[in-house]
Amino acid sequence: MDRSPPPKRSDFEALFEGHELAFRVYAKALLPSWDAVDDVIQTASLVMWRKMEELDSSDGFLPWGKVVVRFTALKHLRTQSRDPHVFDPELIEFLSQEEEERDGGRLDAQQQALTKCLSALGTEGRQLVLSPYQGHGYLTKLAEASGRTRNSLYKQIRRIRAKLEQCVVQQLGTAS
Amino acid sequence: MNTNHEHESVPEELEELIQDYLDERLETEGFVRLQEILKENSQARRRYLDATESAVILQDIAVTEESAVLAAPVKSSTKQVAFRWLPLGAAAAVLVLALFHSPWFSKPDVGAKLVSTSETDWLSAELLPGAPLAVGTQLQLASGSVEIAFSSGATSRIHGPALFEIESENEGFLHYGQAYSVADEESSKGFTIRTGSSTYIDQGTEFITKAAADGYSQMLVLEGAVDANAEGFESRRIPGGSGIGFETGEAPMMIQIERGSETRAFDFPSIPPPSSTDYASTHPVSMEIDSRGRPSRKPSSAPNSAPVIVLTNGRAQKNHDDPEESFFFRDDITGYIVFDLNESVPVTSIHTYSWHRNRDKPESTMRAVQRFTVWGAKNTQPSGFPDAENSSGWTRIARADTDIFFQVDHQASRPPQQACRILPAGDSLGEFRYLLFEVLPTSDDIDIPPRHTFFSEIDIFTE
């Protein structure tokens, strides 16, 4: 099969955005916090932009970009060596290898399934299941507003996640 | 979310560990257990990667979908501003770099270009991304942030409330607010941010500058090095991870804040370890403590705090959680420590030290933070304590907030061992018999319980 031509600079934005989710997944698998993911993806995107000439085909953007993300994440982790929630190098190596071997197409399918299942949850369930990703303190605010404890809300989030999981499995099963 | 049938029998323990880790709520013991399982079990790793995919997709939806943003009860915090800005990173990078070749930069009076805006509430005339910024342009924001690309290749992200002025193609003036700057191009070497009290000259790095309307400024180097200059002080090269601040006024002060080695040696990049030969350790200095906001009949110090005398015994804490060698106030009050030096003496520098890390109680890392204002009085002890409206006869010497210096926005990024050194522009901070440390709880964030610093030592030097 013919390979795609080398990407142009003007292609960068579309290429990066097309794979940004995959890059974030890779970074999150290796890093202990969302803040670290943001920092690493920001830096990695600039490195990719600067080194784009290294690519001889647009097809190679995702695996090449993941390598950039991995090295950027490792560099970041070296500065965070005192963080007690950083995985040790052996586990990071395992996770890197296994993540890079995963089928890239599965992420799109999962995203579609998850979006569909999320829309079926209803407003309250949707708000709850998204709340852990909306910044420090958001869950506390929700708890205060609803007169419940954080732990009680978190237990409910776990139950909703389990329902979402069943729905996504069903969706992916139907699609395949 | 589990998306793979072969993982349907994922043990409940593993599922909870993974979800708690991804939600940043896993404590140390659980983290150790999770790491152990993941290292031994490839199926567990597959489940972890599946769950990570789901979490990232949900986070993406939470951050970008308008419905999620509108539903948020919390008005945008700094973190949320950052979230909303960061997905634009790639686009911004393209725009920043493309602008270097733009014809706008060939005009001599255009020093920079507006790259992007995020939740920006303008006080000056609203500008749109792409607008050229002539030298002399002032950008005033009530809130939100803007990204600026200088024609030199440097970039600055300005966070409101702020007033920022373009001074040249490689220089800006931060009247007040916060600027995050990156100057890692050869052409941007020497990139400069000026404030009312200081000038910060980049040496190939990224750094954050903050300035207050009253002239106080501070700067933290994230990577590389920055030369810090202020009137009356010798130029200092500040390395990555360190910060510096400047007080203005009749007696300009420099405040250094550094991260320690987290050992009993209390090693810091340039601040010496606690001393047993400073004035407070070698002279008959007396100390009193008091507080505001304390329930009646309760002492100001915490029940398990050491007596305040430990602050001048010349000994540092022995470990990262050593209340017997730490003085700390009862939580949720404003504490006061008054030093009576017995006579008025020229104070040449003040050093403060703290150390605390309790890994199983993340909120307790708040006890490493130092938040205080130090005041002085020459001959007579004022009868009251200063408040927001009235200094009550005290002279303010300097302010310190180490969380601001270290740009702490989550528990893990807070140094557990910290030192602060206050130095004068001239020969001394002033002649004082009385020194008052007004010590605040280390956070006023309603989501974090108020805590007080585990102070190890306060050194007062007179020569």
XYZ file of C-alpha atoms in Angstrom:
639
model
C 0.000 0.000 0.000
C 1.270 3.496 -0.850
C 2.340 5.627 2.024
C 0.950 9.126 2.469
C 3.267 12.005 1.515
C 5.324 13.855 4.118
C 3.115 16.231 6.119
C 3.309 19.950 5.497
C 3.564 22.517 8.263
C 0.034 23.586 7.437
C -1.126 20.037 8.193
C 0.169 20.131 11.757
C -2.883 21.524 13.484
C -5.238 18.993 11.903
C -2.844 16.114 12.534
C -2.284 17.050 16.146
C -5.947 17.620 16.898
C -6.816 14.338 15.208
C -4.560 12.467 17.601
C -4.621 14.702 20.665
C -6.895 12.356 22.575
C -4.548 9.420 21.955
C -1.595 11.513 23.103
C -3.461 12.475 26.270
C -4.324 8.841 26.982
C -0.681 7.891 26.635
C 0.454 10.731 28.873
C -2.192 10.015 31.521
C -1.194 6.352 31.625
C 2.322 7.378 32.658
C 1.691 10.479 34.759
C 0.148 10.881 38.216
C -2.004 13.961 37.613
C -4.085 15.813 35.081
C -1.968 18.899 35.597
C 1.089 16.914 34.580
C -0.753 15.650 31.497
C -1.590 19.215 30.480
C 2.012 20.325 30.942
C 3.442 17.384 29.025
C 1.032 17.633 26.100
C 1.702 21.346 25.831
C 5.453 20.790 25.684
C 5.166 17.766 23.412
C 3.049 19.658 20.883
C 5.750 22.295 20.548
C 8.439 19.641 20.142
C 6.362 17.931 17.444
C 5.932 21.216 15.636
C 9.647 21.931 15.726
C 10.683 18.440 14.622
C 8.002 17.808 12.038
C 10.598 17.558 9.268
C 11.666 14.217 10.734
C 8.444 12.657 9.461
C 8.451 11.191 5.987
C 4.757 10.282 6.022
C 1.589 11.590 7.669
C 0.733 7.993 8.508
C 3.584 7.972 10.961
C 2.382 10.999 12.916
C 0.619 9.053 15.684
C 3.434 6.604 16.576
C 6.041 9.328 16.165
C 3.990 11.726 18.292
C 3.618 9.079 20.981
C 7.389 8.736 21.154
C 7.620 12.500 21.655
C 4.958 12.288 24.377
C 6.814 9.429 26.072
C 10.135 11.273 26.168
C 8.461 14.478 27.320
C 6.621 12.582 30.052
C 9.825 10.889 31.213
C 11.581 14.234 31.336
C 8.709 15.650 33.361
C 8.796 12.687 35.748
C 12.492 13.230 36.404
C 11.605 16.630 37.829
C 8.846 15.086 39.967
C 10.892 12.320 41.551
C 9.687 13.297 45.026
C 6.050 12.768 44.116
C 5.058 9.592 45.955
C 2.493 8.716 43.272
C 4.907 8.350 40.365
C 5.168 4.821 38.938
C 8.609 3.245 39.052
C 10.647 3.035 35.812
C 9.998 -0.675 35.269
C 6.222 -0.232 35.322
C 6.443 2.853 33.122
C 8.382 0.786 30.602
C 5.683 -1.951 30.657
C 2.895 0.568 30.244
C 4.737 2.410 27.456
C 5.274 -0.736 25.445
C 1.741 -2.027 25.888
C 0.132 1.327 25.191
C 2.125 1.787 21.973
C 1.033 -1.664 20.809
C -2.678 -0.959 21.238
C -4.964 -0.621 18.253
C -5.363 3.085 17.495
C -8.846 2.608 16.046
C -10.315 1.389 19.329
C -10.126 4.849 20.856
C -12.485 6.369 18.278
C -14.980 3.552 18.777
C -14.784 3.896 22.536
C -15.218 7.640 22.348
C -18.363 7.266 20.235
C -19.782 4.596 22.518
C -19.013 6.549 25.672
C -20.522 9.745 24.294
C -23.690 7.871 23.342
C -23.959 6.133 26.705
C -23.303 9.380 28.553
C -26.180 11.063 26.791
C -28.482 8.317 28.065
C -27.603 8.970 31.701
C -29.770 11.986 32.381
C -28.624 15.355 33.646
C -27.809 14.409 37.229
C -25.964 11.227 36.364
C -24.028 12.955 33.629
C -23.051 15.837 35.905
C -21.910 13.429 38.593
C -19.835 11.189 36.354
C -18.093 14.184 34.796
C -17.485 15.892 38.143
C -14.130 14.242 38.988
C -12.701 15.883 35.854
C -13.834 19.413 36.565
C -11.108 20.601 38.865
C -10.234 20.369 42.515
C -13.112 21.168 44.775
C -15.906 20.625 42.271
C -17.107 17.461 43.963
C -17.062 19.222 47.323
C -19.228 21.981 45.910
C -21.646 19.437 44.529
C -21.747 17.710 47.909
C -22.419 20.991 49.707
C -25.103 21.964 47.215
C -26.849 18.616 47.579
C -26.400 18.282 51.352
C -24.489 15.027 50.976
C -20.953 13.934 51.791
C -18.187 13.611 49.224
C -17.872 9.907 49.955
C -21.547 9.345 49.387
C -21.368 11.153 46.046
C -18.272 9.220 45.092
C -20.017 5.925 45.772
C -22.795 7.047 43.474
C -20.224 7.963 40.824
C -18.804 4.450 41.060
C -22.261 2.996 40.472
C -22.839 5.245 37.470
C -19.450 4.311 36.058
C -20.390 0.649 36.316
C -23.598 1.351 34.390
C -21.664 3.298 31.773
C -19.229 0.426 31.452
C -22.020 -2.045 30.764
C -23.509 0.299 28.202
C -20.174 0.828 26.416
C -19.471 -2.898 26.290
C -22.915 -3.388 24.805
C -22.381 -0.618 22.257
C -19.008 -1.950 21.169
C -20.434 -5.456 20.967
C -23.289 -4.223 18.782
C -20.932 -2.290 16.563
C -18.532 -5.168 15.992
C -15.132 1.947 32.160
C -14.463 -1.564 31.084
C -14.727 -1.946 27.346
C -13.277 -5.372 26.923
C -15.158 -8.599 27.664
C -12.058 -10.424 28.872
C -11.827 -8.020 31.774
C -15.289 -8.588 33.115
C -13.907 -10.332 36.152
C -11.643 -7.502 37.205
C -11.402 -7.733 40.976
C -13.241 -4.998 42.786
C -10.080 -4.001 44.664
C -8.157 -3.374 41.447
C -11.040 -1.438 39.934
C -11.236 0.856 42.956
C -7.468 1.371 43.057
C -7.379 2.285 39.381
C -10.332 4.676 39.590
C -8.970 6.336 42.726
C -5.555 6.740 41.092
C -7.030 8.276 37.967
C -9.154 10.581 40.144
C -6.038 11.637 42.122
C -7.547 10.471 45.410
C -5.448 7.358 46.034
C -3.401 7.424 49.228
C 0.142 6.117 49.470
C -0.725 2.657 50.736
C -3.186 2.124 47.900
C -0.704 3.435 45.376
C 1.912 0.932 46.506
C -0.634 -1.863 46.172
C -1.745 -0.696 42.707
C 1.825 -0.510 41.468
C 2.513 -3.983 42.798
C -0.503 -5.444 40.977
C 0.242 -3.651 37.726
C 3.860 -4.792 37.687
C 2.900 -8.409 38.191
C -0.182 -8.733 36.044
C -0.444 -7.867 32.353
C -4.237 -8.218 32.417
C -4.362 -5.621 35.173
C -2.243 -3.322 33.031
C -4.641 -3.753 30.116
C -7.502 -2.861 32.434
C -5.564 0.173 33.667
C -4.992 1.344 30.098
C -8.689 0.783 29.253
C -9.740 2.799 32.281
C -7.256 5.524 31.395
C -8.787 5.801 27.922
C -12.249 6.195 29.410
C -11.074 8.755 31.939
C -9.376 10.855 29.266
C -12.462 10.743 27.044
C -14.674 11.786 29.957
C -12.246 14.508 30.968
C -12.235 15.771 27.390
C -16.030 15.875 27.378
C -16.130 17.543 30.792
C -13.718 20.265 29.795
C -14.862 21.014 26.292
C -18.596 20.520 26.265
C -20.494 23.678 26.849
C -23.131 21.883 28.873
C -20.552 20.668 31.371
C -19.051 24.132 31.702
C -22.431 25.765 32.193
C -23.346 23.214 34.835
C -20.211 23.982 36.874
C -21.059 25.640 40.189
C -17.484 26.859 40.605
C -16.576 30.049 38.800
C -13.433 29.604 36.764
C -10.392 29.051 38.925
C -6.834 29.373 37.683
C -6.812 25.657 37.061
C -9.940 25.808 34.956
C -8.544 28.683 32.953
C -5.518 26.533 32.307
C -7.721 23.620 31.258
C -9.538 25.743 28.783
C -6.364 27.237 27.416
C -4.365 24.091 27.052
C -6.401 22.326 24.374
C -5.492 25.336 22.270
C -1.816 24.581 22.799
C -1.131 23.123 19.412
C -3.031 25.826 17.608
C -1.264 28.452 19.669
C 2.100 26.911 18.885
C 1.349 27.039 15.183
C 0.180 30.606 15.427
C 3.117 31.729 17.560
C 5.654 30.266 15.203
C 3.853 31.327 12.063
C 3.741 34.874 13.360
C 7.521 35.084 13.429
C 7.383 35.106 9.663
C 4.419 37.439 9.464
C 4.754 40.776 7.691
C 3.373 42.430 10.828
C 6.683 41.897 12.532
C 8.535 43.715 9.795
C 6.948 46.950 11.045
C 9.336 48.434 13.602
C 6.648 49.665 16.005
C 4.924 46.291 16.330
C 6.476 44.493 19.249
C 4.146 41.562 19.611
C 0.956 39.917 18.527
C -2.085 38.635 20.387
C -2.225 34.884 19.895
C -5.277 33.799 21.853
C -7.712 34.773 24.570
C -9.409 32.626 27.187
C -12.463 33.752 29.146
C -11.055 37.248 28.870
C -12.929 40.103 30.484
C -11.254 43.199 29.049
C -10.888 46.513 30.859
C -8.900 48.011 27.977
C -10.304 47.907 24.445
C -11.109 44.357 23.430
C -8.637 42.779 21.022
C -9.069 39.678 18.943
C -6.533 36.905 18.366
C -4.189 37.936 15.588
C -4.168 41.626 16.511
C -0.743 43.291 16.184
C 0.410 44.931 19.417
C 2.400 48.108 18.899
C 5.087 49.132 21.352
C 3.308 51.021 24.122
C 0.094 48.995 23.881
C -1.436 48.302 27.287
C -3.564 45.207 27.828
C -5.766 45.411 30.899
C -7.785 42.380 31.955
C -10.330 42.037 34.722
C -10.157 38.252 34.449
C -9.266 35.430 32.091
C -6.014 35.283 30.169
C -4.366 36.245 26.897
C -1.399 34.763 25.056
C 1.102 37.163 23.508
C 3.848 36.325 21.003
C 6.706 38.794 20.921
C 8.483 39.216 17.611
C 11.654 37.947 19.269
C 10.013 34.523 19.619
C 9.239 34.830 23.346
C 5.696 34.222 24.513
C 3.843 35.425 27.581
C 0.497 34.302 28.931
C -1.024 37.075 31.028
C -3.568 36.138 33.684
C -6.040 38.728 34.884
C -6.619 40.812 36.807
C -3.618 42.325 35.084
C -2.161 45.350 33.324
C 0.601 44.499 30.868
C 2.427 46.820 28.498
C 4.421 45.967 25.360
C 7.728 47.813 25.730
C 9.653 46.423 22.785
C 9.813 43.337 20.614
C 11.545 41.510 23.489
C 10.309 43.285 26.621
C 7.104 43.789 28.574
C 6.067 45.686 31.708
C 3.814 43.893 34.173
C 2.153 46.661 36.190
C 0.139 44.057 38.089
C -1.094 40.529 37.530
C 0.696 37.360 36.504
C 2.742 36.500 33.427
C 3.933 33.034 32.421
C 6.762 33.507 29.927
C 8.721 31.165 27.694
C 11.818 32.438 25.917
C 13.703 29.478 24.581
C 14.565 30.757 21.101
C 18.053 32.098 20.404
C 16.444 35.323 19.203
C 14.565 35.772 22.479
C 17.580 35.514 24.758
C 17.502 38.464 27.139
C 13.725 38.628 27.061
C 12.733 40.940 29.875
C 9.738 41.374 32.138
C 9.824 44.539 34.217
C 7.641 45.340 37.210
C 7.378 48.395 39.421
C 10.092 47.046 41.708
C 12.185 44.692 39.626
C 13.501 43.564 36.263
C 13.716 39.914 35.264
C 15.989 39.072 32.346
C 15.650 35.665 30.801
C 18.684 33.492 30.122
C 16.865 30.868 28.028
C 14.038 29.534 30.140
C 10.466 29.681 31.331
C 9.407 31.672 34.326
C 6.421 33.162 36.105
C 6.252 36.752 37.254
C 3.692 38.246 39.601
C 3.287 41.888 40.455
C 0.994 43.735 42.826
C -0.268 47.272 42.378
C 1.665 48.350 45.500
C 4.969 47.453 43.833
C 5.543 44.043 45.406
C 6.768 41.536 42.829
C 7.957 37.967 42.733
C 9.340 35.609 40.157
C 9.719 31.846 39.966
C 12.009 30.098 37.480
C 10.496 26.890 36.164
C 13.411 25.931 33.946
C 16.739 27.497 32.979
C 17.793 30.685 34.718
C 16.697 34.294 35.069
C 18.678 37.328 36.228
C 16.736 39.302 38.837
C 17.494 42.971 39.320
C 16.040 45.531 41.682
C 17.221 48.931 42.781
C 19.616 48.651 45.680
C 20.332 44.944 45.163
C 23.087 43.237 43.261
C 21.888 41.296 40.242
C 21.193 37.660 41.107
C 20.947 34.722 38.760
C 17.992 32.616 39.875
C 18.167 28.931 38.875
C 15.270 26.681 37.932
C 13.049 25.758 40.878
C 13.937 28.872 42.862
C 12.147 32.151 43.275
C 12.668 35.664 44.507
C 10.496 38.578 45.569
C 10.944 42.280 46.175
C 9.167 44.682 48.507
C 9.278 48.355 47.606
C 8.875 51.408 49.800
C 11.251 53.296 52.047
C 13.159 50.115 52.889
C 13.197 47.785 49.855
C 13.506 44.106 50.778
C 14.345 40.952 48.916
C 12.601 37.705 49.822
C 14.259 34.444 48.811
C 12.318 31.235 49.092
C 13.912 27.872 48.443
C 13.108 24.174 48.466
C 15.161 22.066 50.857
C 16.795 18.671 50.527
C 14.212 17.040 52.839
C 16.978 15.807 55.120
C 18.029 16.716 58.657
C 20.840 18.756 57.136
C 18.319 21.326 55.852
C 20.311 21.925 52.672
C 19.033 24.718 50.443
C 20.474 26.066 47.189
C 21.736 29.288 48.762
C 20.026 29.854 52.118
C 22.153 28.435 54.947
C 20.659 25.821 57.308
C 19.205 26.851 60.708
C 21.798 28.594 62.838
C 22.703 28.344 66.504
C 24.817 31.498 66.340
C 22.262 34.063 65.204
C 21.202 36.897 67.488
C 18.014 35.188 68.649
C 19.918 32.029 69.629
C 22.732 33.775 71.492
C 21.043 36.688 73.269
C 18.370 36.865 75.973
C 15.490 37.216 73.560
C 11.975 36.699 74.895
C 8.972 35.589 72.904
C 5.227 35.809 73.338
C 2.481 34.278 71.289
C -1.059 35.443 70.746
C -3.762 35.025 68.157
C -6.920 36.339 66.562
C -9.957 34.181 65.925
C -9.148 31.783 68.775
C -11.950 30.209 70.772
C -11.941 31.577 74.312
C -9.687 29.942 76.901
C -7.826 27.891 74.343
C -4.097 28.514 73.922
C -2.872 29.936 70.618
C -0.449 27.130 69.936
C -1.712 23.713 68.868
C -2.067 21.099 71.649
C 0.823 19.008 70.279
C 3.076 21.918 69.361
C 6.457 22.341 71.013
C 6.929 25.523 73.086
C 7.708 28.595 71.022
C 11.272 28.553 72.372
C 12.143 25.817 69.847
C 12.209 28.546 67.210
C 15.450 29.912 68.649
C 17.196 26.786 69.950
C 19.395 26.440 66.871
C 18.130 22.917 66.216
C 16.267 21.852 63.114
C 13.546 19.213 63.020
C 14.803 15.633 62.930
C 12.303 14.292 60.453
C 9.428 15.235 58.178
C 6.785 15.004 60.931
C 8.402 16.136 64.154
C 5.942 18.113 66.312
C 8.317 17.955 69.279
C 10.762 20.191 67.415
C 8.103 22.295 65.672
C 6.138 25.293 66.776
C 2.719 25.611 65.191
C -0.453 27.487 65.954
C -3.895 26.036 66.487
C -5.575 25.712 63.114
C -7.997 28.294 61.767
C -6.600 31.309 63.606
C -4.210 34.124 62.794
C -1.180 33.647 65.026
C 1.259 36.232 66.340
C 4.801 35.700 67.583
C 6.411 38.740 69.193
C 10.201 38.725 69.620
C 11.557 41.156 72.189
C 15.266 41.547 71.388
C 15.761 43.508 74.669
C 17.240 46.483 72.843
C 16.906 48.129 69.493
C 19.400 46.539 67.092
C 19.997 46.745 63.337
C 18.443 43.570 61.932
C 20.327 42.488 58.816
C 18.388 39.397 57.782
C 15.668 37.030 58.924
C 15.505 33.333 58.028
C 12.524 31.056 58.605
C 12.442 27.266 58.159
C 9.671 24.679 57.956
C 9.455 20.949 57.299
C 6.425 18.715 57.150
C 5.167 15.851 55.067
C 2.572 13.323 56.127
C 2.100 11.124 53.119
C -0.975 9.374 54.448
C -2.770 12.657 55.090
C -2.193 14.760 52.000
C -3.850 17.809 53.518
C -1.103 17.850 56.135
C 1.497 18.851 53.546
C -0.080 22.254 54.018
C 2.042 22.487 57.152
C 5.209 23.077 55.128
C 3.839 26.267 53.605
C 4.936 29.571 55.121
C 2.494 32.476 54.984
C 3.444 35.374 57.159
C 4.090 39.090 57.365
C 6.933 40.301 59.539
C 6.600 43.664 61.258
C 8.988 45.672 63.400
C 8.888 48.329 66.145
C 11.893 50.264 67.362
C 11.621 51.115 71.054
C 8.119 50.574 72.364
C 5.915 47.580 71.773
C 2.672 48.737 70.121
C -0.390 47.851 72.165
C -2.272 46.114 69.368
C -1.686 43.998 66.312
C -1.916 45.196 62.732
C -4.988 44.457 60.641
C -6.107 45.203 57.099
C -6.947 48.839 57.903
C -4.450 49.765 60.585
C -0.799 48.922 61.166
C -1.297 49.749 64.890
C 2.141 51.310 65.160
C 4.071 48.470 63.546
C 6.302 48.905 60.462
C 5.831 46.268 57.824
C 9.142 44.658 56.840
C 8.165 41.949 54.343
C 5.487 39.466 53.259
C 5.986 35.818 52.368
C 3.699 33.200 50.850
C 5.704 30.211 49.755
C 2.824 28.495 47.953
C 2.690 31.417 45.562
C 6.420 31.142 44.973
C 6.266 27.452 44.240
C 3.129 27.843 42.094
C 1.470 25.092 44.063
C -1.796 23.991 42.539
C -1.973 20.440 43.819
C -0.620 18.566 46.814
C 2.234 16.768 45.130
C 3.911 19.926 43.886
C 4.359 21.449 47.336
C 7.922 21.217 48.733
C 7.856 19.635 52.196
C 10.947 21.524 53.389
C 11.142 25.234 52.806
C 13.246 28.204 53.825
C 12.651 31.893 53.490
C 15.300 34.613 53.770
C 14.542 38.319 53.984
C 17.405 40.610 53.026
C 17.580 44.416 52.852
C 18.681 46.583 49.934
C 20.919 48.530 52.289
C 22.800 47.515 55.371
C 19.826 46.463 57.488
C 16.129 45.782 57.473
C 15.880 48.536 60.075
C 16.582 49.061 63.745
C 14.088 47.144 65.820
C 13.657 45.933 69.378
C 10.387 44.152 68.617
C 9.671 41.870 65.701
C 6.157 40.599 65.089
C 5.424 37.588 62.905
C 1.797 37.614 61.798
C 1.269 33.993 60.766
C -1.701 32.998 58.641
C -3.225 29.562 58.072
C -1.494 28.137 55.034
C -4.553 28.113 52.801
C -7.693 30.159 52.518
C -9.129 27.792 49.930
C -12.455 26.588 51.272
C -11.740 23.103 49.934
C -8.606 22.735 52.052
C -8.846 22.663 55.851
C -6.903 25.582 57.379
C -3.570 24.401 58.752
C -0.609 26.067 60.414
C 3.048 25.825 59.494
C 5.402 23.454 61.324
C 8.060 26.106 61.930
C 11.452 24.674 62.735
C 13.496 27.772 63.417
C 13.458 31.534 63.038
C 16.913 33.052 62.798
C 17.444 36.769 63.312
C 20.804 38.187 62.265
C 22.182 41.543 63.249
C 25.555 41.501 61.510
